[in-house]
Every structure is written in C-alpha cells, then in structure tokens.
C-alpha cells in the first residue's frame, strides 16, 4: 500500500499503539487484556506504559529484547564488527522501506541525503528525527529510550533481555531502576542474543522466550487477581 501522508513511525511515537489498544478495549471492554512487544515493539510498548502509568486498559505486558538506551544501542552497533554484521544491513533495510514511497516523502525530506546514510544513526539524523519534529537526533534518542520512563510503569511488566545482545548492551540495562519499581520484573540471561534465547545443542523446539511468555500470560489470565493483590 502507498502512504497516504508523509509519515512513518519511530520508537518514541506511541499514537498508533494507543489507537489499537483503545480500539480493542472498546470492542471487548470486559475481556482480560495484555500486550507483548519485541525489540523496537518492546521499546514502543515500554514508552507507552511509562507515559500512561496505571491509566491503561492493559492488565500486564511482556517485553523481549528491548533496546533500553538508544544512545548506547547505536554506539554498540557502530563497533566495527557489529557495523559489518548488523548496522549496514539494518540501514539498507530502513532505506528500502521508504524508497518505494519516495514520491510522497521527498516533499519534506532530502531523500538523496537519506539514501546516503550508512548507519542507523545517520538515517535517524536525516529522516526519523526530522519527520517527528525533534530539534536534534539527541532529543529523539532521549525521548525514545525506555530506561527514562521505566520508573513510571504502573502495571505488571515482565522484561527479558540477554546480556550478550548487541542491540541492548548489558551496561545499559536499567537494573537498579527496575529494582525500584515493584511492577517491573527484569529477567536477564547470559546468552540469547537479540530475540534468540535458543535452548539445547540442536534447538528445534520452543525457545526460552516462548516458555517464559506462555507461563507469564497464563499466570496473569488465570491468577491475575491474586497476583495483583499481593
């Protein structure tokens, strides 16, 4: 489909997510309601929860492999090996996702400059931060970093990260902030990479992430009232 307006998405803008959450809740107001977010989707969900606190129809949420501090994430991705393995490919994917809408977007952006970006940071500087009206890329990255909003989360949230995830380096995971919020459970594994969490020598069955997600959802839906009253 073609874009109807010259606008895409960013990690700090939760308007689309809020629209979906309130639409689903309006259709089924009495149904138990949870949300899950993976990677950038997890960042969006955390930013939404940090903004809304207890004022959300969600009972709980599960977050997997979120990038907690965008400044640290892009710095990690710009290390030589990570740039070669991940950053350049991700940048070309971002460029490809908007190139087919070039006719719409070039009304507002210097698309030649956007398409010359060789890192995610350069892409965000020339495109994403401009699109959403930030004065600078630093302003955008500060607003997009969930670690700055974690203290305001007002519903039970389970967060799973691996300390070997190059998208969210271990030193940038907000362990102390999570300890100070009783609503937040932060689970860290030594291995798992980015949305990996594979198990066994020949991993063919469900992952550790799958098992944790299933157990958490089941606990919330079946025993939520007991959990929330503890």
Short mmCIF file of C-alpha atoms in Angstrom, two decimals, residues 12-136:
data_model
loop_
_atom_site.label_atom_id
_atom_site.label_comp_id
_atom_site.label_asym_id
_atom_site.label_seq_id
_atom_site.Cartn_x
_atom_site.Cartn_y
_atom_site.Cartn_z
CA UNK A 12 9.10 7.30 20.69
CA UNK A 13 5.75 7.84 18.99
CA UNK A 14 3.04 5.68 20.58
CA UNK A 15 -0.04 7.14 18.88
CA UNK A 16 -0.68 4.09 16.65
CA UNK A 17 -0.23 1.72 19.58
CA UNK A 18 -2.61 3.74 21.74
CA UNK A 19 -5.21 3.71 18.95
CA UNK A 20 -5.03 -0.09 18.65
CA UNK A 21 -5.17 -0.67 22.42
CA UNK A 22 -8.20 1.55 22.92
CA UNK A 23 -9.96 0.15 19.84
CA UNK A 24 -9.56 -3.46 21.02
CA UNK A 25 -10.62 -2.49 24.53
CA UNK A 26 -13.72 -0.74 23.20
CA UNK A 27 -14.73 -3.91 21.34
CA UNK A 28 -14.16 -6.19 24.35
CA UNK A 29 -14.22 -3.98 27.47
CA UNK A 30 -14.63 -6.85 29.95
CA UNK A 31 -12.01 -9.19 28.44
CA UNK A 32 -8.61 -9.62 30.11
CA UNK A 33 -6.15 -7.66 28.02
CA UNK A 34 -2.37 -7.95 27.75
CA UNK A 35 0.26 -6.74 25.30
CA UNK A 36 3.66 -8.01 24.21
CA UNK A 37 6.47 -6.19 22.45
CA UNK A 38 9.64 -7.46 20.82
CA UNK A 39 12.74 -5.37 20.08
CA UNK A 40 11.58 -1.95 18.83
CA UNK A 41 7.99 -3.05 19.52
CA UNK A 42 9.05 -3.59 23.12
CA UNK A 43 10.52 -0.10 23.24
CA UNK A 44 7.27 1.36 21.95
CA UNK A 45 5.25 -0.60 24.49
CA UNK A 46 7.51 0.47 27.35
CA UNK A 47 7.35 4.10 26.27
CA UNK A 48 3.56 3.85 26.18
CA UNK A 49 3.43 2.27 29.64
CA UNK A 50 5.82 4.86 31.04
CA UNK A 51 3.60 7.61 29.71
CA UNK A 52 0.28 6.15 30.87
CA UNK A 53 1.25 4.66 34.25
CA UNK A 54 -1.86 2.99 35.66
CA UNK A 55 -4.13 4.71 33.15
CA UNK A 56 -4.23 1.85 30.63
CA UNK A 57 -6.74 -0.94 29.94
CA UNK A 58 -3.86 -3.45 29.86
CA UNK A 59 -3.58 -5.84 32.79
CA UNK A 60 0.09 -6.57 32.19
CA UNK A 61 2.74 -6.63 29.48
CA UNK A 62 5.70 -8.71 28.33
CA UNK A 63 8.76 -7.13 26.72
CA UNK A 64 11.50 -9.05 24.91
CA UNK A 65 14.94 -7.79 23.80
CA UNK A 66 14.10 -4.11 24.07
CA UNK A 67 16.79 -1.53 23.47
CA UNK A 68 16.78 0.35 26.78
CA UNK A 69 19.09 3.23 25.97
CA UNK A 70 19.17 4.24 22.31
CA UNK A 71 22.44 6.16 22.67
CA UNK A 72 24.15 3.01 23.92
CA UNK A 73 22.42 0.82 21.34
CA UNK A 74 23.64 2.83 18.35
CA UNK A 75 27.13 3.08 19.84
CA UNK A 76 27.23 -0.70 20.19
CA UNK A 77 26.01 -1.14 16.63
CA UNK A 78 28.74 1.18 15.34
CA UNK A 79 31.57 -1.00 16.62
CA UNK A 80 33.40 -2.38 13.54
CA UNK A 81 32.21 -5.98 13.67
CA UNK A 82 28.65 -5.04 14.64
CA UNK A 83 28.55 -2.45 11.85
CA UNK A 84 29.59 -5.12 9.38
CA UNK A 85 27.18 -7.78 10.66
CA UNK A 86 24.14 -5.68 11.59
CA UNK A 87 24.27 -1.91 11.22
CA UNK A 88 24.82 -1.53 7.50
CA UNK A 89 22.21 -4.19 6.69
CA UNK A 90 19.64 -2.60 9.01
CA UNK A 91 20.28 0.80 7.45
CA UNK A 92 19.73 -0.54 3.94
CA UNK A 93 16.50 -2.19 5.13
CA UNK A 94 15.28 1.14 6.53
CA UNK A 95 16.14 2.86 3.27
CA UNK A 96 14.39 0.17 1.27
CA UNK A 97 11.25 0.51 3.41
CA UNK A 98 10.87 4.16 2.47
CA UNK A 99 12.30 4.18 -1.07
CA UNK A 100 9.02 2.95 -2.60
CA UNK A 101 7.30 5.95 -1.03
CA UNK A 102 9.90 8.37 -2.31
CA UNK A 103 7.45 10.45 -4.33
CA UNK A 104 5.42 11.17 -1.20
CA UNK A 105 8.36 11.66 1.16
CA UNK A 106 10.61 13.82 -0.98
CA UNK A 107 8.14 16.66 -0.50
CA UNK A 108 9.54 17.05 3.02
CA UNK A 109 12.93 15.34 3.04
CA UNK A 110 16.20 15.44 1.16
CA UNK A 111 15.85 11.83 0.03
CA UNK A 112 19.22 11.80 -1.72
CA UNK A 113 20.84 12.56 1.64
CA UNK A 114 18.68 9.97 3.44
CA UNK A 115 19.68 7.29 0.94
CA UNK A 116 23.38 8.04 1.52
CA UNK A 117 23.16 7.05 5.20
CA UNK A 118 25.48 4.19 6.15
CA UNK A 119 24.44 3.77 9.79
CA UNK A 120 21.16 3.74 11.70
CA UNK A 121 22.28 6.90 13.48
CA UNK A 122 22.80 8.72 10.16
CA UNK A 123 19.39 7.54 8.93
CA UNK A 124 17.70 8.73 12.11
CA UNK A 125 19.50 12.07 11.91
CA UNK A 126 18.45 12.77 8.34
CA UNK A 127 14.99 11.16 8.40
CA UNK A 128 13.38 9.90 11.61
CA UNK A 129 14.19 12.80 13.94
CA UNK A 130 13.23 15.30 11.24
CA UNK A 131 9.93 13.57 10.50
CA UNK A 132 8.80 13.72 14.12
CA UNK A 133 9.87 17.30 14.73
CA UNK A 134 12.82 16.82 17.07
CA UNK A 135 15.35 19.63 17.28
CA UNK A 136 18.19 17.13 17.11
#
